[in-house]
mmCIF file of C-alpha atoms in Angstrom:
data_model
loop_
_atom_site.group_PDB
_atom_site.id
_atom_site.type_symbol
_atom_site.label_atom_id
_atom_site.label_comp_id
_atom_site.label_asym_id
_atom_site.label_seq_id
_atom_site.Cartn_x
_atom_site.Cartn_y
_atom_site.Cartn_z
ATOM 1 C CA MET Q 160 -125.973 22.163 -7.652
ATOM 2 C CA ASP Q 161 -123.835 23.448 -4.958
ATOM 3 C CA VAL Q 162 -125.294 24.684 -1.566
ATOM 4 C CA VAL Q 163 -125.486 28.391 -1.218
ATOM 5 C CA LYS Q 164 -123.611 29.291 2.057
ATOM 6 C CA LYS Q 165 -122.837 32.995 1.725
ATOM 7 C CA ILE Q 166 -125.130 34.796 0.112
ATOM 8 C CA LEU Q 167 -124.414 39.275 -0.662
ATOM 9 C CA ILE Q 168 -127.153 41.777 -0.686
ATOM 10 C CA THR Q 169 -124.907 44.850 -2.518
ATOM 11 C CA GLY Q 170 -127.207 48.077 -1.907
ATOM 12 C CA GLY Q 171 -127.663 47.754 2.277
ATOM 13 C CA GLY Q 172 -129.019 51.376 1.756
ATOM 14 C CA ALA Q 173 -131.740 50.949 -1.210
ATOM 15 C CA PRO Q 174 -135.633 50.759 0.723
ATOM 16 C CA GLY Q 175 -135.728 47.315 -0.672
ATOM 17 C CA ALA Q 176 -132.749 45.572 1.180
ATOM 18 C CA PRO Q 177 -134.268 44.469 5.002
ATOM 19 C CA GLY Q 178 -137.089 43.277 3.567
ATOM 20 C CA ILE Q 179 -135.040 41.118 1.292
ATOM 21 C CA ILE Q 180 -132.686 40.600 4.116
ATOM 22 C CA LYS Q 181 -135.532 39.603 6.719
ATOM 23 C CA ALA Q 182 -136.740 37.219 4.075
ATOM 24 C CA ILE Q 183 -133.484 35.491 2.993
ATOM 25 C CA LYS Q 184 -133.411 35.642 7.216
ATOM 26 C CA LEU Q 185 -136.303 33.859 7.489
ATOM 27 C CA ALA Q 186 -136.127 31.266 4.561
ATOM 28 C CA GLU Q 187 -133.070 30.142 5.024
ATOM 29 C CA PRO Q 188 -131.737 30.705 9.013
ATOM 30 C CA ASN Q 189 -128.304 28.804 8.070
ATOM 31 C CA ILE Q 190 -127.290 31.548 5.264
ATOM 32 C CA THR Q 191 -124.770 33.361 6.058
ATOM 33 C CA ILE Q 192 -125.636 37.023 4.959
ATOM 34 C CA TYR Q 193 -123.195 39.574 3.403
ATOM 35 C CA SER Q 194 -124.478 43.266 2.947
ATOM 36 C CA CYS Q 195 -122.780 46.240 1.245
ATOM 37 C CA ASP Q 196 -122.947 49.870 0.036
ATOM 38 C CA PHE Q 197 -120.715 52.642 -0.359
ATOM 39 C CA ALA Q 198 -122.357 54.562 2.539
ATOM 40 C CA PRO Q 199 -120.623 52.895 5.833
ATOM 41 C CA HIS Q 200 -123.948 53.430 7.713
ATOM 42 C CA THR Q 201 -126.970 51.594 6.721
ATOM 43 C CA ALA Q 202 -130.013 49.240 7.276
ATOM 44 C CA GLY Q 203 -127.883 46.534 5.629
ATOM 45 C CA LYS Q 204 -125.367 47.298 8.228
ATOM 46 C CA MET Q 205 -127.498 46.802 10.936
ATOM 47 C CA LEU Q 206 -129.264 43.701 9.591
ATOM 48 C CA ALA Q 207 -126.866 41.619 7.945
ATOM 49 C CA ASP Q 208 -124.918 39.314 9.797
ATOM 50 C CA GLU Q 209 -120.885 40.842 7.931
ATOM 51 C CA TYR Q 210 -121.262 44.791 6.489
ATOM 52 C CA PHE Q 211 -118.737 45.896 4.114
ATOM 53 C CA THR Q 212 -118.274 49.101 1.935
ATOM 54 C CA VAL Q 213 -117.676 49.373 -1.993
ATOM 55 C CA PRO Q 214 -117.637 51.798 -4.730
ATOM 56 C CA VAL Q 215 -121.080 53.025 -6.423
ATOM 57 C CA GLY Q 216 -121.809 50.717 -9.125
ATOM 58 C CA ASN Q 217 -120.646 52.922 -11.648
ATOM 59 C CA ASP Q 218 -117.203 53.758 -10.346
ATOM 60 C CA PRO Q 219 -114.730 52.077 -12.512
ATOM 61 C CA LYS Q 220 -113.026 50.538 -9.131
ATOM 62 C CA TYR Q 221 -116.554 49.395 -7.977
ATOM 63 C CA ILE Q 222 -116.075 45.410 -10.182
ATOM 64 C CA ASP Q 223 -112.396 45.250 -8.727
ATOM 65 C CA VAL Q 224 -113.038 46.370 -5.537
ATOM 66 C CA LEU Q 225 -116.281 43.919 -5.082
ATOM 67 C CA LEU Q 226 -114.700 41.321 -6.180
ATOM 68 C CA LYS Q 227 -111.759 41.051 -3.866
ATOM 69 C CA LYS Q 228 -114.072 41.243 -1.061
ATOM 70 C CA VAL Q 229 -116.551 38.011 -2.425
ATOM 71 C CA LEU Q 230 -113.275 35.858 -2.813
ATOM 72 C CA GLU Q 231 -111.822 37.232 0.902
ATOM 73 C CA GLU Q 232 -115.463 35.950 2.298
ATOM 74 C CA LYS Q 233 -115.812 33.007 0.178
ATOM 75 C CA ILE Q 234 -119.048 34.560 -1.008
ATOM 76 C CA THR Q 235 -120.888 32.376 -3.532
ATOM 77 C CA THR Q 236 -123.779 34.281 -4.414
ATOM 78 C CA ILE Q 237 -124.385 38.036 -5.637
ATOM 79 C CA LEU Q 238 -127.763 39.225 -4.885
ATOM 80 C CA PRO Q 239 -127.589 43.134 -6.597
ATOM 81 C CA ILE Q 240 -130.975 45.392 -5.506
ATOM 82 C CA THR Q 241 -129.338 48.449 -6.731
ATOM 83 C CA THR Q 242 -129.955 49.652 -10.735
ATOM 84 C CA LYS Q 243 -126.313 51.490 -10.814
ATOM 85 C CA GLU Q 244 -124.473 47.834 -10.322
ATOM 86 C CA LEU Q 245 -126.331 45.962 -12.693
ATOM 87 C CA ILE Q 246 -124.945 46.536 -15.874
ATOM 88 C CA PRO Q 247 -121.602 46.752 -14.826
ATOM 89 C CA LEU Q 248 -122.449 43.093 -12.712
ATOM 90 C CA SER Q 249 -123.601 41.749 -16.434
ATOM 91 C CA GLU Q 250 -120.415 43.211 -18.422
ATOM 92 C CA HIS Q 251 -118.088 41.415 -15.829
ATOM 93 C CA LYS Q 252 -120.794 37.774 -14.973
ATOM 94 C CA LEU Q 253 -118.246 35.333 -16.687
ATOM 95 C CA LEU Q 254 -115.275 37.175 -14.703
ATOM 96 C CA PHE Q 255 -117.463 35.632 -11.402
ATOM 97 C CA GLU Q 256 -118.634 32.465 -12.804
ATOM 98 C CA ASN Q 257 -114.764 31.924 -13.550
ATOM 99 C CA GLU Q 258 -114.025 31.806 -9.583
ATOM 100 C CA ASN Q 259 -117.381 29.854 -8.872
ATOM 101 C CA ILE Q 260 -119.330 32.492 -7.779
ATOM 102 C CA ASN Q 261 -122.927 33.125 -9.228
ATOM 103 C CA VAL Q 262 -124.340 37.205 -9.655
ATOM 104 C CA VAL Q 263 -128.418 36.701 -10.080
ATOM 105 C CA VAL Q 264 -128.043 39.386 -12.937
ATOM 106 C CA SER Q 265 -130.001 38.685 -16.381
ATOM 107 C CA ASP Q 266 -127.307 39.057 -19.937
ATOM 108 C CA LEU Q 267 -126.506 42.401 -21.104
ATOM 109 C CA GLU Q 268 -127.855 42.840 -24.310
ATOM 110 C CA HIS Q 269 -132.214 41.984 -22.883
ATOM 111 C CA LEU Q 270 -130.958 43.668 -19.431
ATOM 112 C CA ASN Q 271 -129.605 47.251 -21.657
ATOM 113 C CA ILE Q 272 -133.600 46.805 -23.347
ATOM 114 C CA ALA Q 273 -135.616 46.070 -19.738
ATOM 115 C CA ASN Q 274 -133.591 49.617 -17.981
ATOM 116 C CA ASN Q 275 -134.343 51.282 -21.293
ATOM 117 C CA LYS Q 276 -138.128 52.252 -21.478
ATOM 118 C CA GLY Q 277 -137.626 53.471 -24.365
ATOM 119 C CA LEU Q 278 -136.008 50.222 -26.342
ATOM 120 C CA LEU Q 279 -138.703 48.064 -23.764
ATOM 121 C CA TYR Q 280 -141.757 49.984 -25.372
ATOM 122 C CA THR Q 281 -139.933 49.682 -28.781
ATOM 123 C CA HIS Q 282 -139.326 45.812 -28.713
ATOM 124 C CA LEU Q 283 -142.724 44.941 -26.876
ATOM 125 C CA HIS Q 284 -144.170 46.743 -29.855
ATOM 126 C CA ASN Q 285 -142.474 44.810 -32.575
ATOM 127 C CA HIS Q 286 -142.804 41.846 -30.600
ATOM 128 C CA GLY Q 287 -146.842 42.144 -30.955
ATOM 129 C CA ILE Q 288 -147.361 42.891 -27.472
ATOM 130 C CA ALA Q 289 -149.849 45.405 -25.845
ATOM 131 C CA THR Q 290 -148.442 48.824 -24.900
ATOM 132 C CA PRO Q 291 -149.480 52.115 -23.697
ATOM 133 C CA LYS Q 292 -150.069 54.456 -26.795
ATOM 134 C CA PHE Q 293 -145.614 55.790 -26.905
ATOM 135 C CA ALA Q 294 -143.392 58.005 -28.331
ATOM 136 C CA ILE Q 295 -139.749 59.117 -27.767
ATOM 137 C CA ALA Q 296 -138.223 62.021 -28.335
ATOM 138 C CA SER Q 297 -134.181 63.319 -27.851
ATOM 139 C CA ASP Q 298 -134.541 66.705 -28.716
ATOM 140 C CA PHE Q 299 -137.325 69.561 -28.721
ATOM 141 C CA SER Q 300 -138.394 68.974 -32.066
ATOM 142 C CA GLU Q 301 -139.050 65.680 -31.887
ATOM 143 C CA TYR Q 302 -140.479 66.561 -28.434
ATOM 144 C CA GLN Q 303 -143.668 68.860 -29.960
ATOM 145 C CA GLN Q 304 -144.484 66.149 -32.707
ATOM 146 C CA ALA Q 305 -144.399 63.413 -29.614
ATOM 147 C CA LYS Q 306 -147.364 65.243 -27.435
ATOM 148 C CA GLU Q 307 -148.829 66.225 -30.357
ATOM 149 C CA TYR Q 308 -149.246 63.007 -31.807
ATOM 150 C CA LEU Q 309 -149.992 61.798 -27.590
ATOM 151 C CA LYS Q 310 -152.302 65.100 -27.418
ATOM 152 C CA SER Q 311 -154.527 64.040 -30.121
ATOM 153 C CA SER Q 312 -156.198 61.137 -28.335
ATOM 154 C CA GLU Q 313 -156.114 62.175 -24.740
ATOM 155 C CA LYS Q 314 -155.462 65.849 -22.871
ATOM 156 C CA LYS Q 315 -153.272 64.562 -20.145
ATOM 157 C CA TYR Q 316 -149.934 62.374 -21.400
ATOM 158 C CA ILE Q 317 -146.450 60.630 -19.094
ATOM 159 C CA ILE Q 318 -143.287 61.618 -19.827
ATOM 160 C CA LYS Q 319 -140.100 60.267 -17.464
ATOM 161 C CA PRO Q 320 -136.536 59.031 -19.384
ATOM 162 C CA CYS Q 321 -135.643 56.347 -21.202
ATOM 163 C CA VAL Q 322 -133.244 55.473 -18.621
ATOM 164 C CA SER Q 323 -134.017 56.640 -15.119
ATOM 165 C CA ASN Q 324 -135.097 54.679 -11.331
ATOM 166 C CA GLY Q 325 -136.715 55.782 -7.935
ATOM 167 C CA SER Q 326 -139.526 57.721 -10.347
ATOM 168 C CA ARG Q 327 -136.652 60.243 -11.187
ATOM 169 C CA GLY Q 328 -138.063 62.377 -14.421
ATOM 170 C CA PHE Q 329 -141.721 61.241 -14.290
ATOM 171 C CA ARG Q 330 -144.382 63.960 -14.283
ATOM 172 C CA ILE Q 331 -147.906 63.941 -15.514
ATOM 173 C CA VAL Q 332 -148.327 66.374 -18.077
ATOM 174 C CA ASP Q 333 -152.131 68.300 -17.787
ATOM 175 C CA SER Q 334 -152.868 71.639 -19.583
ATOM 176 C CA SER Q 335 -155.668 71.986 -17.096
ATOM 177 C CA VAL Q 336 -153.484 72.180 -14.424
ATOM 178 C CA SER Q 337 -152.723 75.722 -13.032
ATOM 179 C CA GLU Q 338 -148.657 75.909 -11.757
ATOM 180 C CA HIS Q 339 -150.152 78.438 -9.115
ATOM 181 C CA ASP Q 340 -152.305 75.698 -7.850
ATOM 182 C CA LEU Q 341 -149.766 73.083 -7.714
ATOM 183 C CA LEU Q 342 -147.734 75.461 -5.462
ATOM 184 C CA PHE Q 343 -149.946 76.310 -3.175
ATOM 185 C CA ASN Q 344 -152.401 73.374 -2.102
ATOM 186 C CA HIS Q 345 -149.752 70.294 -3.508
ATOM 187 C CA LYS Q 346 -147.225 69.741 -1.651
ATOM 188 C CA PRO Q 347 -143.860 69.741 -3.712
ATOM 189 C CA THR Q 348 -143.658 65.871 -3.744
ATOM 190 C CA SER Q 349 -147.113 65.861 -6.841
ATOM 191 C CA THR Q 350 -146.166 64.973 -10.255
ATOM 192 C CA TYR Q 351 -148.626 66.609 -12.263
ATOM 193 C CA ILE Q 352 -146.458 69.629 -14.504
ATOM 194 C CA SER Q 353 -148.395 71.689 -16.636
ATOM 195 C CA GLU Q 354 -147.774 71.328 -20.179
ATOM 196 C CA GLU Q 355 -146.292 75.336 -20.581
ATOM 197 C CA LYS Q 356 -144.129 74.369 -18.085
ATOM 198 C CA LEU Q 357 -142.726 71.101 -19.283
ATOM 199 C CA ASP Q 358 -142.431 73.456 -22.146
ATOM 200 C CA GLU Q 359 -140.578 75.884 -20.756
ATOM 201 C CA ILE Q 360 -137.880 73.135 -19.238
ATOM 202 C CA LEU Q 361 -137.358 70.893 -22.682
ATOM 203 C CA ALA Q 362 -136.012 74.088 -24.288
ATOM 204 C CA GLU Q 363 -132.763 73.582 -23.096
ATOM 205 C CA PRO Q 364 -130.950 69.679 -23.776
ATOM 206 C CA PHE Q 365 -132.601 67.390 -22.464
ATOM 207 C CA PRO Q 366 -131.268 62.804 -22.358
ATOM 208 C CA PRO Q 367 -133.729 60.779 -24.478
ATOM 209 C CA ILE Q 368 -137.696 60.821 -22.229
ATOM 210 C CA LEU Q 369 -140.494 58.392 -23.507
ATOM 211 C CA LEU Q 370 -143.420 60.195 -23.746
ATOM 212 C CA SER Q 371 -146.524 57.188 -23.494
ATOM 213 C CA GLU Q 372 -150.733 57.229 -22.737
ATOM 214 C CA TYR Q 373 -151.821 58.143 -19.476
ATOM 215 C CA LEU Q 374 -153.326 54.837 -17.311
ATOM 216 C CA PRO Q 375 -155.781 56.389 -15.341
ATOM 217 C CA GLY Q 376 -156.830 52.327 -13.796
ATOM 218 C CA GLN Q 377 -155.298 50.236 -11.022
ATOM 219 C CA GLU Q 378 -151.770 50.436 -10.617
ATOM 220 C CA TYR Q 379 -150.290 46.305 -9.752
ATOM 221 C CA THR Q 380 -146.885 45.606 -9.176
ATOM 222 C CA VAL Q 381 -145.988 41.920 -10.523
ATOM 223 C CA ASP Q 382 -143.125 40.580 -8.649
ATOM 224 C CA CYS Q 383 -141.857 37.580 -11.704
ATOM 225 C CA PHE Q 384 -138.977 35.010 -10.205
ATOM 226 C CA VAL Q 385 -137.323 34.394 -13.611
ATOM 227 C CA GLN Q 386 -134.959 31.259 -13.963
ATOM 228 C CA ASN Q 387 -132.731 31.637 -17.432
ATOM 229 C CA GLY Q 388 -135.947 32.823 -19.324
ATOM 230 C CA GLU Q 389 -137.873 30.979 -17.864
ATOM 231 C CA ALA Q 390 -141.020 32.065 -15.866
ATOM 232 C CA LYS Q 391 -141.324 29.630 -12.477
ATOM 233 C CA LEU Q 392 -143.120 32.480 -10.407
ATOM 234 C CA ILE Q 393 -145.356 35.761 -11.757
ATOM 235 C CA VAL Q 394 -147.820 36.922 -8.616
ATOM 236 C CA PRO Q 395 -150.067 40.214 -9.429
ATOM 237 C CA ARG Q 396 -149.670 42.969 -5.719
ATOM 238 C CA LYS Q 397 -152.323 45.427 -5.864
ATOM 239 C CA ARG Q 398 -150.644 48.715 -5.077
ATOM 240 C CA GLU Q 399 -152.362 50.385 -2.128
ATOM 241 C CA LYS Q 400 -150.005 53.040 -0.820
ATOM 242 C CA MET Q 401 -147.035 53.802 -2.425
ATOM 243 C CA ASN Q 402 -144.165 56.129 -1.040
ATOM 244 C CA ASN Q 403 -141.121 58.426 -3.255
ATOM 245 C CA GLY Q 404 -142.733 55.317 -6.358
ATOM 246 C CA ILE Q 405 -142.109 52.443 -3.868
ATOM 247 C CA SER Q 406 -145.327 50.360 -3.090
ATOM 248 C CA VAL Q 407 -145.094 50.201 0.470
ATOM 249 C CA GLU Q 408 -148.663 48.510 0.849
ATOM 250 C CA GLY Q 409 -150.278 45.474 -1.147
ATOM 251 C CA THR Q 410 -152.509 42.920 -1.636
ATOM 252 C CA ILE Q 411 -152.429 39.842 -3.325
ATOM 253 C CA GLU Q 412 -154.711 38.918 -6.110
ATOM 254 C CA ASN Q 413 -154.947 36.163 -8.311
ATOM 255 C CA LYS Q 414 -155.757 38.746 -11.329
ATOM 256 C CA THR Q 415 -155.179 36.054 -15.001
ATOM 257 C CA GLU Q 416 -154.980 38.836 -17.415
ATOM 258 C CA ILE Q 417 -151.704 40.271 -15.735
ATOM 259 C CA ILE Q 418 -150.302 36.992 -15.715
ATOM 260 C CA ALA Q 419 -151.253 35.776 -18.834
ATOM 261 C CA TYR Q 420 -149.805 39.339 -20.065
ATOM 262 C CA CYS Q 421 -146.903 39.534 -17.777
ATOM 263 C CA GLN Q 422 -146.010 35.202 -19.398
ATOM 264 C CA ALA Q 423 -146.392 36.914 -22.558
ATOM 265 C CA ILE Q 424 -143.525 39.896 -22.049
ATOM 266 C CA LEU Q 425 -140.767 37.017 -20.407
ATOM 267 C CA ASP Q 426 -141.640 35.332 -23.700
ATOM 268 C CA VAL Q 427 -140.152 37.855 -25.930
ATOM 269 C CA LEU Q 428 -137.718 39.106 -23.098
ATOM 270 C CA PRO Q 429 -136.306 36.222 -21.789
ATOM 271 C CA LEU Q 430 -134.565 38.011 -18.271
ATOM 272 C CA HIS Q 431 -132.779 36.309 -15.241
ATOM 273 C CA GLY Q 432 -133.241 36.245 -11.676
ATOM 274 C CA PRO Q 433 -136.317 38.676 -9.625
ATOM 275 C CA ILE Q 434 -137.880 40.954 -11.958
ATOM 276 C CA GLY Q 435 -140.457 43.137 -11.181
ATOM 277 C CA ILE Q 436 -143.226 44.428 -13.737
ATOM 278 C CA GLN Q 437 -145.288 47.256 -13.316
ATOM 279 C CA VAL Q 438 -148.415 47.250 -15.182
ATOM 280 C CA LYS Q 439 -151.894 49.684 -14.987
ATOM 281 C CA TYR Q 440 -154.319 49.338 -16.559
ATOM 282 C CA SER Q 441 -155.847 52.209 -19.019
ATOM 283 C CA LYS Q 442 -159.505 53.441 -20.176
ATOM 284 C CA HIS Q 443 -160.642 50.517 -21.985
ATOM 285 C CA ASN Q 444 -159.822 48.012 -19.217
ATOM 286 C CA LYS Q 445 -156.555 46.297 -19.976
ATOM 287 C CA PRO Q 446 -153.462 46.002 -17.814
ATOM 288 C CA LEU Q 447 -150.332 47.215 -20.260
ATOM 289 C CA ILE Q 448 -146.666 47.981 -19.041
ATOM 290 C CA VAL Q 449 -145.157 50.674 -17.413
ATOM 291 C CA GLU Q 450 -141.703 49.358 -16.367
ATOM 292 C CA ILE Q 451 -139.516 47.143 -15.552
ATOM 293 C CA ASN Q 452 -137.405 46.619 -11.686
#
């Protein structure tokens, strides 16, 4: 394998960019680090050795602009860190490989499953991997059936779009909460919503959503490094402080049951690159998947 001399970290404005750039600089100070983003001024621009702008990841021009710039700069490795770029880069992975450029991204089939919470839970369930109790709804009638299924065993349940990131659309549905209490006693960032309020919102058309069991226990971010479907590292990290759904403080713990659980997930869903698996303990004290990043 050729030695990496130039690497591109995309998403220079993403929350994870500063930490990733600093970590690579610390581990491999001889590598030239490039960063890019659609915004002209980001943390990536301040921390990387070189910086350039590109269209957003789902723009039709994104791949052409990115490939041209990478060839101009003789960059040999691309590490994408924003969700919108993953599918386009996976679709065009061979285009980059033909130019001897390595894109650290999973294949399209398994990436589509990992990025869609409904497909992910269904895939794991079909392979005998434990998941929270769940249902999927695409319209109001399906939602009504799904919520009754979830409420048959618990008062609280979770909803989130099947395809989303950054906690967008995530809510804890609790019929006992008061909208008056939420308004006057909670910050606008509260994730709780009353069942009645949610019913009003979902009376209008909405994208496919996942409804799932509420998991009351400790949450862990499990940092995994996977090389062509083979898990090389699985490191559970207890989430102790979060900011907008992102872990900003935690403690690494040798939780063997979490490691074994995540290994089972990766055995039936062969991915590639740095993978984050969110797990949370159920009321029965079992670690269950929340999502994959």
